[in-house]
mmCIF file of the C-alpha atoms, coordinates in Angstrom:
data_MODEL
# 
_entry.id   MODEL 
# 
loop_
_atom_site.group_PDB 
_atom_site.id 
_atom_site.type_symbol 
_atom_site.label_atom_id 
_atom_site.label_alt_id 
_atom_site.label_comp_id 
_atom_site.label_asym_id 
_atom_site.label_entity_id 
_atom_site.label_seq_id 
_atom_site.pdbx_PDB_ins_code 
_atom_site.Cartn_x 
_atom_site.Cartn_y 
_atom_site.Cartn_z 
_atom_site.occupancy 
_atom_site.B_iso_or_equiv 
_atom_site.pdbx_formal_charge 
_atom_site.auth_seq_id 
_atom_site.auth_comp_id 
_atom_site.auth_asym_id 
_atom_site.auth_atom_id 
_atom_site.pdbx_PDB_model_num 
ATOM 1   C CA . UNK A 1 1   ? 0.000   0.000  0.000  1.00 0.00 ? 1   UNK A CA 1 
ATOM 2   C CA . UNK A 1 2   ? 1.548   3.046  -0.918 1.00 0.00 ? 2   UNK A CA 1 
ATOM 3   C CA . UNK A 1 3   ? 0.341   6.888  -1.637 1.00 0.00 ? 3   UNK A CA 1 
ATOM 4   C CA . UNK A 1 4   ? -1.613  8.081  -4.621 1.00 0.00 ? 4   UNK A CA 1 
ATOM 5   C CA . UNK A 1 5   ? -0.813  10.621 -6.700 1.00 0.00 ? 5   UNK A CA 1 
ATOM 6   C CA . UNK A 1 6   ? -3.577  12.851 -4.837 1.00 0.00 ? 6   UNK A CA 1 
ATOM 7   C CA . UNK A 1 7   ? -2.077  12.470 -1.280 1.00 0.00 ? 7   UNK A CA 1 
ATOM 8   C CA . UNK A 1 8   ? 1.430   13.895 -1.498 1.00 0.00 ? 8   UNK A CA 1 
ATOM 9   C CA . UNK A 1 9   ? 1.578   15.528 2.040  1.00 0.00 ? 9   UNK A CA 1 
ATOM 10  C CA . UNK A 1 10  ? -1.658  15.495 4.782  1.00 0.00 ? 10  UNK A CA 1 
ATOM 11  C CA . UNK A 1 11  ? -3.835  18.332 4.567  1.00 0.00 ? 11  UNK A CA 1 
ATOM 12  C CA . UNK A 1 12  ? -4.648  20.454 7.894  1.00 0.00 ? 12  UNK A CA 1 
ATOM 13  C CA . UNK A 1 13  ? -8.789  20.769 8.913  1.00 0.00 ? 13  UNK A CA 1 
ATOM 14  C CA . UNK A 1 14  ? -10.621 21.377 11.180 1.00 0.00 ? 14  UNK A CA 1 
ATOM 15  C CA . UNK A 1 15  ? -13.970 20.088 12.374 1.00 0.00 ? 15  UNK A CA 1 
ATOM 16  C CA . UNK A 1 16  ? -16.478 22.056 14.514 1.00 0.00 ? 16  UNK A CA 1 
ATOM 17  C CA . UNK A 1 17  ? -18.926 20.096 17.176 1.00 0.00 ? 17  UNK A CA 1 
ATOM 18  C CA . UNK A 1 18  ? -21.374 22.458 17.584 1.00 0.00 ? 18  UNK A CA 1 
ATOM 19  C CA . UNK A 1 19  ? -23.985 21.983 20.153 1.00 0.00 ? 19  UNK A CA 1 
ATOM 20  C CA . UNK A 1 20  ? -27.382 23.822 20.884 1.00 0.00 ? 20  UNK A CA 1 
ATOM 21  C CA . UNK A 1 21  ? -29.199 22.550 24.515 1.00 0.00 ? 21  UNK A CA 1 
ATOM 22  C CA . UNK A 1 22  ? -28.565 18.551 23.809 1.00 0.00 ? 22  UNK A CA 1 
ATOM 23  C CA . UNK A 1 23  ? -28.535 18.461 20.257 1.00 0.00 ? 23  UNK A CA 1 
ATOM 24  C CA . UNK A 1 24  ? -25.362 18.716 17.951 1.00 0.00 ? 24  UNK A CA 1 
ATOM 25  C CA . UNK A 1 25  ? -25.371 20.006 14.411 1.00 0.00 ? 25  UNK A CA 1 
ATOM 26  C CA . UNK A 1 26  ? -24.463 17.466 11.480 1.00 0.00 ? 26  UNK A CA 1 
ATOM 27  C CA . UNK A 1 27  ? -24.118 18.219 7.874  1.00 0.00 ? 27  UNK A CA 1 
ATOM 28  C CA . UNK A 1 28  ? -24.882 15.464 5.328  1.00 0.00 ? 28  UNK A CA 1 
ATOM 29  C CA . UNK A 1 29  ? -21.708 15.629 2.786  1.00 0.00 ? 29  UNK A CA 1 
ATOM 30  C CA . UNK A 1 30  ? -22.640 17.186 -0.422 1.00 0.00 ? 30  UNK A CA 1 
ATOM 31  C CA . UNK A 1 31  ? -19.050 16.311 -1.642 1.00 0.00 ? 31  UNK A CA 1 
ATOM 32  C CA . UNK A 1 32  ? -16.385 13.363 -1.894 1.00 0.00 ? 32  UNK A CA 1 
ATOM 33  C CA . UNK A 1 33  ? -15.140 12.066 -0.078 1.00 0.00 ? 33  UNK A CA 1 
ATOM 34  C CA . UNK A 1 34  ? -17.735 10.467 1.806  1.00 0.00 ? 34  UNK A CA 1 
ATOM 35  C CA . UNK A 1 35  ? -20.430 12.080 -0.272 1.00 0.00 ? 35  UNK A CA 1 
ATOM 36  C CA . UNK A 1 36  ? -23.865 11.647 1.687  1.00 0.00 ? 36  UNK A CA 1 
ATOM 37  C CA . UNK A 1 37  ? -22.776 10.654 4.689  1.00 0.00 ? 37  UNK A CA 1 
ATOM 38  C CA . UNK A 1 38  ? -23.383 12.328 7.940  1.00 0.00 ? 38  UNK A CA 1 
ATOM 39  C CA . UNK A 1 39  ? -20.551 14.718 9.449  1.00 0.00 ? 39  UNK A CA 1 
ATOM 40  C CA . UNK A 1 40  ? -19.147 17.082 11.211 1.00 0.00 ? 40  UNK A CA 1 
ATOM 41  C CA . UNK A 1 41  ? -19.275 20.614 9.810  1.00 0.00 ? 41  UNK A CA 1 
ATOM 42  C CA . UNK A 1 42  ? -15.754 21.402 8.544  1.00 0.00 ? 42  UNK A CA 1 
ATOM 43  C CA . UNK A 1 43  ? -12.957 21.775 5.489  1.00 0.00 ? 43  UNK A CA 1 
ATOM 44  C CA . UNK A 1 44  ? -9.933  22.923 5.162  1.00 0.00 ? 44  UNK A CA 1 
ATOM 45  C CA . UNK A 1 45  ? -7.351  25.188 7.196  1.00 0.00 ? 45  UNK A CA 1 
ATOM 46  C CA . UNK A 1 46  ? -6.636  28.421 4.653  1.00 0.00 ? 46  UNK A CA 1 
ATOM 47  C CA . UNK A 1 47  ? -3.097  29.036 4.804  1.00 0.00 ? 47  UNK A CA 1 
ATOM 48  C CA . UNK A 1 48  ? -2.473  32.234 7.701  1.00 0.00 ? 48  UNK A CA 1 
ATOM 49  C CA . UNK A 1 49  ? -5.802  31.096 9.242  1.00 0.00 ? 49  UNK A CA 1 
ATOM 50  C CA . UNK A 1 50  ? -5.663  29.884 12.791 1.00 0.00 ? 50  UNK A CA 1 
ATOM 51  C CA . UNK A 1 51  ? -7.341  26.465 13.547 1.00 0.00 ? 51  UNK A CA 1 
ATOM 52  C CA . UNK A 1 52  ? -10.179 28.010 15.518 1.00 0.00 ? 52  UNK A CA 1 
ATOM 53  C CA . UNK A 1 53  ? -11.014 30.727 13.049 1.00 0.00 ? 53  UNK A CA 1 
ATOM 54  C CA . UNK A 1 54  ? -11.015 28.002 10.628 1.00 0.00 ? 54  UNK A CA 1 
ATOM 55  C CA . UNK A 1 55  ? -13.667 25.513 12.324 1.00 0.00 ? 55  UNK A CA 1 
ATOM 56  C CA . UNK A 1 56  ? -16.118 28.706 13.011 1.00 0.00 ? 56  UNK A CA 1 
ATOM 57  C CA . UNK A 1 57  ? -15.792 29.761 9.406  1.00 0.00 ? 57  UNK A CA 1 
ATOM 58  C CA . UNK A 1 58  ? -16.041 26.392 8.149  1.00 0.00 ? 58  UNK A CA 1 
ATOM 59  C CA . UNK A 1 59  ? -19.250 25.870 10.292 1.00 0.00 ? 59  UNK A CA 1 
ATOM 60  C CA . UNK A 1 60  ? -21.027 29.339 9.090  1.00 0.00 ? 60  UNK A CA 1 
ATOM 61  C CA . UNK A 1 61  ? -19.802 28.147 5.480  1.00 0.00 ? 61  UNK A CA 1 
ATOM 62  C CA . UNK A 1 62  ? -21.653 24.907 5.629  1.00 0.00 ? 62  UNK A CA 1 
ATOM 63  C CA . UNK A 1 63  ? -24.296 25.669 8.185  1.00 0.00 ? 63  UNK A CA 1 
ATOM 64  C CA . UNK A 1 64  ? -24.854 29.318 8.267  1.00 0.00 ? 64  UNK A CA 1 
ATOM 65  C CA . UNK A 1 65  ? -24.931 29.085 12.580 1.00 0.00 ? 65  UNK A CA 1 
ATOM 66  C CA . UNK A 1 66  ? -22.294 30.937 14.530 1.00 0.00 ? 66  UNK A CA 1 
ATOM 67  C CA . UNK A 1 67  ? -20.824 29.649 17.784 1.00 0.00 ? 67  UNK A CA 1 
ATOM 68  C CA . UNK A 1 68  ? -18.325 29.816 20.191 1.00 0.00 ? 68  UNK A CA 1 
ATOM 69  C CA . UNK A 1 69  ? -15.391 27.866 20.925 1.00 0.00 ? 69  UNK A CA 1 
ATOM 70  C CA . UNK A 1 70  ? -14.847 26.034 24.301 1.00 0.00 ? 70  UNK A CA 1 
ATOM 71  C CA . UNK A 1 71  ? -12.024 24.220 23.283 1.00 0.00 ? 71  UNK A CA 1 
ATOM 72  C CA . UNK A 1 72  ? -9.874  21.109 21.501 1.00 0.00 ? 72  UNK A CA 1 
ATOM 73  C CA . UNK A 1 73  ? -11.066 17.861 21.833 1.00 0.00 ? 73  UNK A CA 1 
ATOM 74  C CA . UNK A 1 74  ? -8.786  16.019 19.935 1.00 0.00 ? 74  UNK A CA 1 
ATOM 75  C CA . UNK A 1 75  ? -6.841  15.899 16.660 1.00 0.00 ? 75  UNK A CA 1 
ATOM 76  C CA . UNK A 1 76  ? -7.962  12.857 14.055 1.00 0.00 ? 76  UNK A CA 1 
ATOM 77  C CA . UNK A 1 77  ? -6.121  11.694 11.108 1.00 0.00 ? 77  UNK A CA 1 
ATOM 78  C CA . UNK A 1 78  ? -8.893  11.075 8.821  1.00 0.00 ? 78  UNK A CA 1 
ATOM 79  C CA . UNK A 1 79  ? -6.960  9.050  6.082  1.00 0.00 ? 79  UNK A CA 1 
ATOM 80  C CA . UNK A 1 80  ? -8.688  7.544  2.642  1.00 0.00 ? 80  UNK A CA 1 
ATOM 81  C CA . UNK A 1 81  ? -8.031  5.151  0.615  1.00 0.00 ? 81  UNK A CA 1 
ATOM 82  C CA . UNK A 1 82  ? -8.628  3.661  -3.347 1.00 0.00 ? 82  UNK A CA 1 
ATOM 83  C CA . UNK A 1 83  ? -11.173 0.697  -2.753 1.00 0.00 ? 83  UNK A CA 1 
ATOM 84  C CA . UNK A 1 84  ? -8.787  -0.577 -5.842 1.00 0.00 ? 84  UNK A CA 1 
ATOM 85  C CA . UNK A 1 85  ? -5.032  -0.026 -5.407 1.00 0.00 ? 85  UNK A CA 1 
ATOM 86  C CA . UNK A 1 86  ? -5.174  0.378  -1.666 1.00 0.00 ? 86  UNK A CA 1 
ATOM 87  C CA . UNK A 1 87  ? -3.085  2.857  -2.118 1.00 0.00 ? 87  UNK A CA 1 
ATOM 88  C CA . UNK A 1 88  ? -4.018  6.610  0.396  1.00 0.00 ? 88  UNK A CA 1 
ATOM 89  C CA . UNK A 1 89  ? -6.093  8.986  -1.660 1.00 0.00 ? 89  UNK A CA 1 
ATOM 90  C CA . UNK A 1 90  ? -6.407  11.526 0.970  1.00 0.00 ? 90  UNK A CA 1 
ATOM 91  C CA . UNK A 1 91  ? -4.886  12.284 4.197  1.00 0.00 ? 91  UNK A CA 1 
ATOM 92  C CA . UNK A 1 92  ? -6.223  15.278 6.718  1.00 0.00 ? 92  UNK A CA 1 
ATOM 93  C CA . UNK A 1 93  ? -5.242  15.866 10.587 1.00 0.00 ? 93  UNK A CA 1 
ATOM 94  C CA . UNK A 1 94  ? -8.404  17.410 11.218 1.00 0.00 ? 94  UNK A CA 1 
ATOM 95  C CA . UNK A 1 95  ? -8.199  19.272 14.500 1.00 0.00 ? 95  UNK A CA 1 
ATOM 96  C CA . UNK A 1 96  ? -12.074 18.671 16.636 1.00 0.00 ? 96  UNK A CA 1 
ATOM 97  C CA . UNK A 1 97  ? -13.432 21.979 18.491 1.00 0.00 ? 97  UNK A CA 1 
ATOM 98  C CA . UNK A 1 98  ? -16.521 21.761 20.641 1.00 0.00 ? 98  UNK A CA 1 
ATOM 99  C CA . UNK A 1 99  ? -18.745 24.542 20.387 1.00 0.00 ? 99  UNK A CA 1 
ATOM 100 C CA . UNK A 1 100 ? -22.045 26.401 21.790 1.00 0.00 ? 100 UNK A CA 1 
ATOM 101 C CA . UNK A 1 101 ? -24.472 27.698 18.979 1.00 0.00 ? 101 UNK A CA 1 
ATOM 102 C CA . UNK A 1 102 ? -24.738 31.745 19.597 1.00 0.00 ? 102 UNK A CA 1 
ATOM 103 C CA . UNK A 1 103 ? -26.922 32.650 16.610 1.00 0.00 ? 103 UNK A CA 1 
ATOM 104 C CA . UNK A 1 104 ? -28.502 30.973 13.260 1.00 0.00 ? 104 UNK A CA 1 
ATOM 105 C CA . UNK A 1 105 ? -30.532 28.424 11.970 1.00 0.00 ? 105 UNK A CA 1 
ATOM 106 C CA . UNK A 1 106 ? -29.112 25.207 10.266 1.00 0.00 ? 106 UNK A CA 1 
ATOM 107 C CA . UNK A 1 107 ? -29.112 25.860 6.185  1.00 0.00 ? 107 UNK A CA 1 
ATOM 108 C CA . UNK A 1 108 ? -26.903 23.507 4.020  1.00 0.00 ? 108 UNK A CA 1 
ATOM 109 C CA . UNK A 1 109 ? -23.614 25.959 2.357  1.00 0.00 ? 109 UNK A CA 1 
ATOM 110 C CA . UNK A 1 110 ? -20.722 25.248 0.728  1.00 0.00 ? 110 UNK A CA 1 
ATOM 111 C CA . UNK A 1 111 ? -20.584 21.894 0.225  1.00 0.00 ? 111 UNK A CA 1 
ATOM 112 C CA . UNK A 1 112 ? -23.135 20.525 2.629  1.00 0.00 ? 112 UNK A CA 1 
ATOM 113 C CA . UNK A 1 113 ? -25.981 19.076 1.347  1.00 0.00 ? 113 UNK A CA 1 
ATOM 114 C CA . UNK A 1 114 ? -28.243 18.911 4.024  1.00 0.00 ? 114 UNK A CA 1 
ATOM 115 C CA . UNK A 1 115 ? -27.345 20.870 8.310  1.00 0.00 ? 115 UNK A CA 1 
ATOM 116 C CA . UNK A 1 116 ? -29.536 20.128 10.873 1.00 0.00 ? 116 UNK A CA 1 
ATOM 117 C CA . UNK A 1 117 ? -29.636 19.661 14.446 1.00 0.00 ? 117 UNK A CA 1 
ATOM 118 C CA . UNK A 1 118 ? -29.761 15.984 15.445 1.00 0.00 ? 118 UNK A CA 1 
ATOM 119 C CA . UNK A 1 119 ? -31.303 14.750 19.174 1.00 0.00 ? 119 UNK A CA 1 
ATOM 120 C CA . UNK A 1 120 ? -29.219 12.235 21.123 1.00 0.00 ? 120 UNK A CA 1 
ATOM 121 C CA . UNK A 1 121 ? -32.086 9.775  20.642 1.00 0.00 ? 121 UNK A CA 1 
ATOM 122 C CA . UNK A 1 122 ? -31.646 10.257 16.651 1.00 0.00 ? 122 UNK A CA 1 
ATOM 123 C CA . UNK A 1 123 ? -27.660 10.020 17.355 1.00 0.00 ? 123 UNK A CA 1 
ATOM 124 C CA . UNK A 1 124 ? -27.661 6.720  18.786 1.00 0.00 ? 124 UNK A CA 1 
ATOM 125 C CA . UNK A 1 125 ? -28.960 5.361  15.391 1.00 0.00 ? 125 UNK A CA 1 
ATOM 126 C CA . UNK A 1 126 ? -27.541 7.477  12.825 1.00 0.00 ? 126 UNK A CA 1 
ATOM 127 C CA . UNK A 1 127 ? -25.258 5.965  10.690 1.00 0.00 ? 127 UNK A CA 1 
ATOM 128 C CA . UNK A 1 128 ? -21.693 7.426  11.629 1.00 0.00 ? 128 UNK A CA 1 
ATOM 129 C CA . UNK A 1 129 ? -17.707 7.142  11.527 1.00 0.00 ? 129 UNK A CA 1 
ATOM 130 C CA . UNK A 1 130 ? -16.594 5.606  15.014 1.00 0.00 ? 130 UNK A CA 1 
ATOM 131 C CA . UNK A 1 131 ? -14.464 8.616  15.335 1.00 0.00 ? 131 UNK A CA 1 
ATOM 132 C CA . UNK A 1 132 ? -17.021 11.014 14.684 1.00 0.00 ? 132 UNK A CA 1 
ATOM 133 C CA . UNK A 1 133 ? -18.991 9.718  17.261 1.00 0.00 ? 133 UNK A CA 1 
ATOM 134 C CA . UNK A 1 134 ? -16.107 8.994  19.901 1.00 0.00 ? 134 UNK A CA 1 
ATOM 135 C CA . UNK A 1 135 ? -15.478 13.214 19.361 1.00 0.00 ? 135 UNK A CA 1 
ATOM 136 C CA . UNK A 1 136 ? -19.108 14.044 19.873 1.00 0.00 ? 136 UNK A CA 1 
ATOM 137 C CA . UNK A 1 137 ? -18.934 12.276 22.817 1.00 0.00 ? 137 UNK A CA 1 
ATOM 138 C CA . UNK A 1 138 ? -15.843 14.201 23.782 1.00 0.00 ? 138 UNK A CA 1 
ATOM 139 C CA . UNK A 1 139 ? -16.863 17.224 23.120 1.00 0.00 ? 139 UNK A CA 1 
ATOM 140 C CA . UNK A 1 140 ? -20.238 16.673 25.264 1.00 0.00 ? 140 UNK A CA 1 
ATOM 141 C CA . UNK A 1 141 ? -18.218 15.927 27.836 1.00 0.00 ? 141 UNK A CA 1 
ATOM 142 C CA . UNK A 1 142 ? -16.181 19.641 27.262 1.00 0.00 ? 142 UNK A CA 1 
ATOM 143 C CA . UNK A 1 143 ? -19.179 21.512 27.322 1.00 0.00 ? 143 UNK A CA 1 
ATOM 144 C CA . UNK A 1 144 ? -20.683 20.029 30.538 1.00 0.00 ? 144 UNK A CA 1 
ATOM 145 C CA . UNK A 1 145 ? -17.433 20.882 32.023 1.00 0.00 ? 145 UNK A CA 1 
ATOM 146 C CA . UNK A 1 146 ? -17.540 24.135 30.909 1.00 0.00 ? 146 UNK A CA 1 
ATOM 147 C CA . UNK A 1 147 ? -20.624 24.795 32.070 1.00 0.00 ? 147 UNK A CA 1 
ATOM 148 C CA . UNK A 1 148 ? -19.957 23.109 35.607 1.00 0.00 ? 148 UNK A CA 1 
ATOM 149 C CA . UNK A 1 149 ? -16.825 24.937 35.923 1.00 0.00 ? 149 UNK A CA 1 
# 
């Protein structure tokens, strides 16, 4: 397994767990890779553009909600590959921010196809990457803190 000629270096991103009350704002991908799926609200680090600046732009891009940033949860290597060769398509270190909605309501930008705010009931059985749902739980966790603290 080697490198395509797409993924020469990994790409920097950010993602932006957004919560309002219980619920937590997921886009449905408009876009490869991972077209239709359900995600975190997110894309690219511009170059000069600090990593929070990036996941609140990203998620008024895609969602048209503004938030603010508690803080990091993690930092995921979301890494692709050809379902022929085997070989890495894409690579991004995608850095995870939890968030508190300030203002907006959910409209699919960019390349979303679909934002809206999703229950923990609906979570359980949405279809989801294990990560994405291992940093929603994280970033619950953040924002309880936060508010405990």
């Amino acid at each position: 397994m080697g490198f395509g000629r797409e993924a020469r270096e990994a790409v920097p991103a950010v993602g932006t767990v957004c919560f309002k009350g219980n619920d937590v704002l997921l886009i449905q991908r408009g876009t490869k890779p991972l077209k239709g799926d359900w995600s975190l609200p997110g894309g690219r680090i511009e170059p000069g553009e600090r990593a929070a600046e990036a996941a609140l732009r990203e998620l008024h891009e895609e969602t048209c909600v503004e938030a603010r940033i508690v803080g990091l949860v993690d930092v995921v290597d979301g890494i692709f590959h050809s379902r022929t060769s085997g070989d890495v398509t894409r690579h991004y270190v995608l850095f995870d921010f939890a968030a508190v909605w300030t203002a907006g309501e959910p409209c699919a930008g960019d390349d979303a196809a679909h934002a809206e705010w999703i229950s923990p009931e609906r979570l359980a059985n949405l279809p989801l990457w294990d990560e994405t749902r291992r940093i929603i739980d994280a970033a619950r966790q953040i924002i309880l803190d936060s508010a405990g603290a």
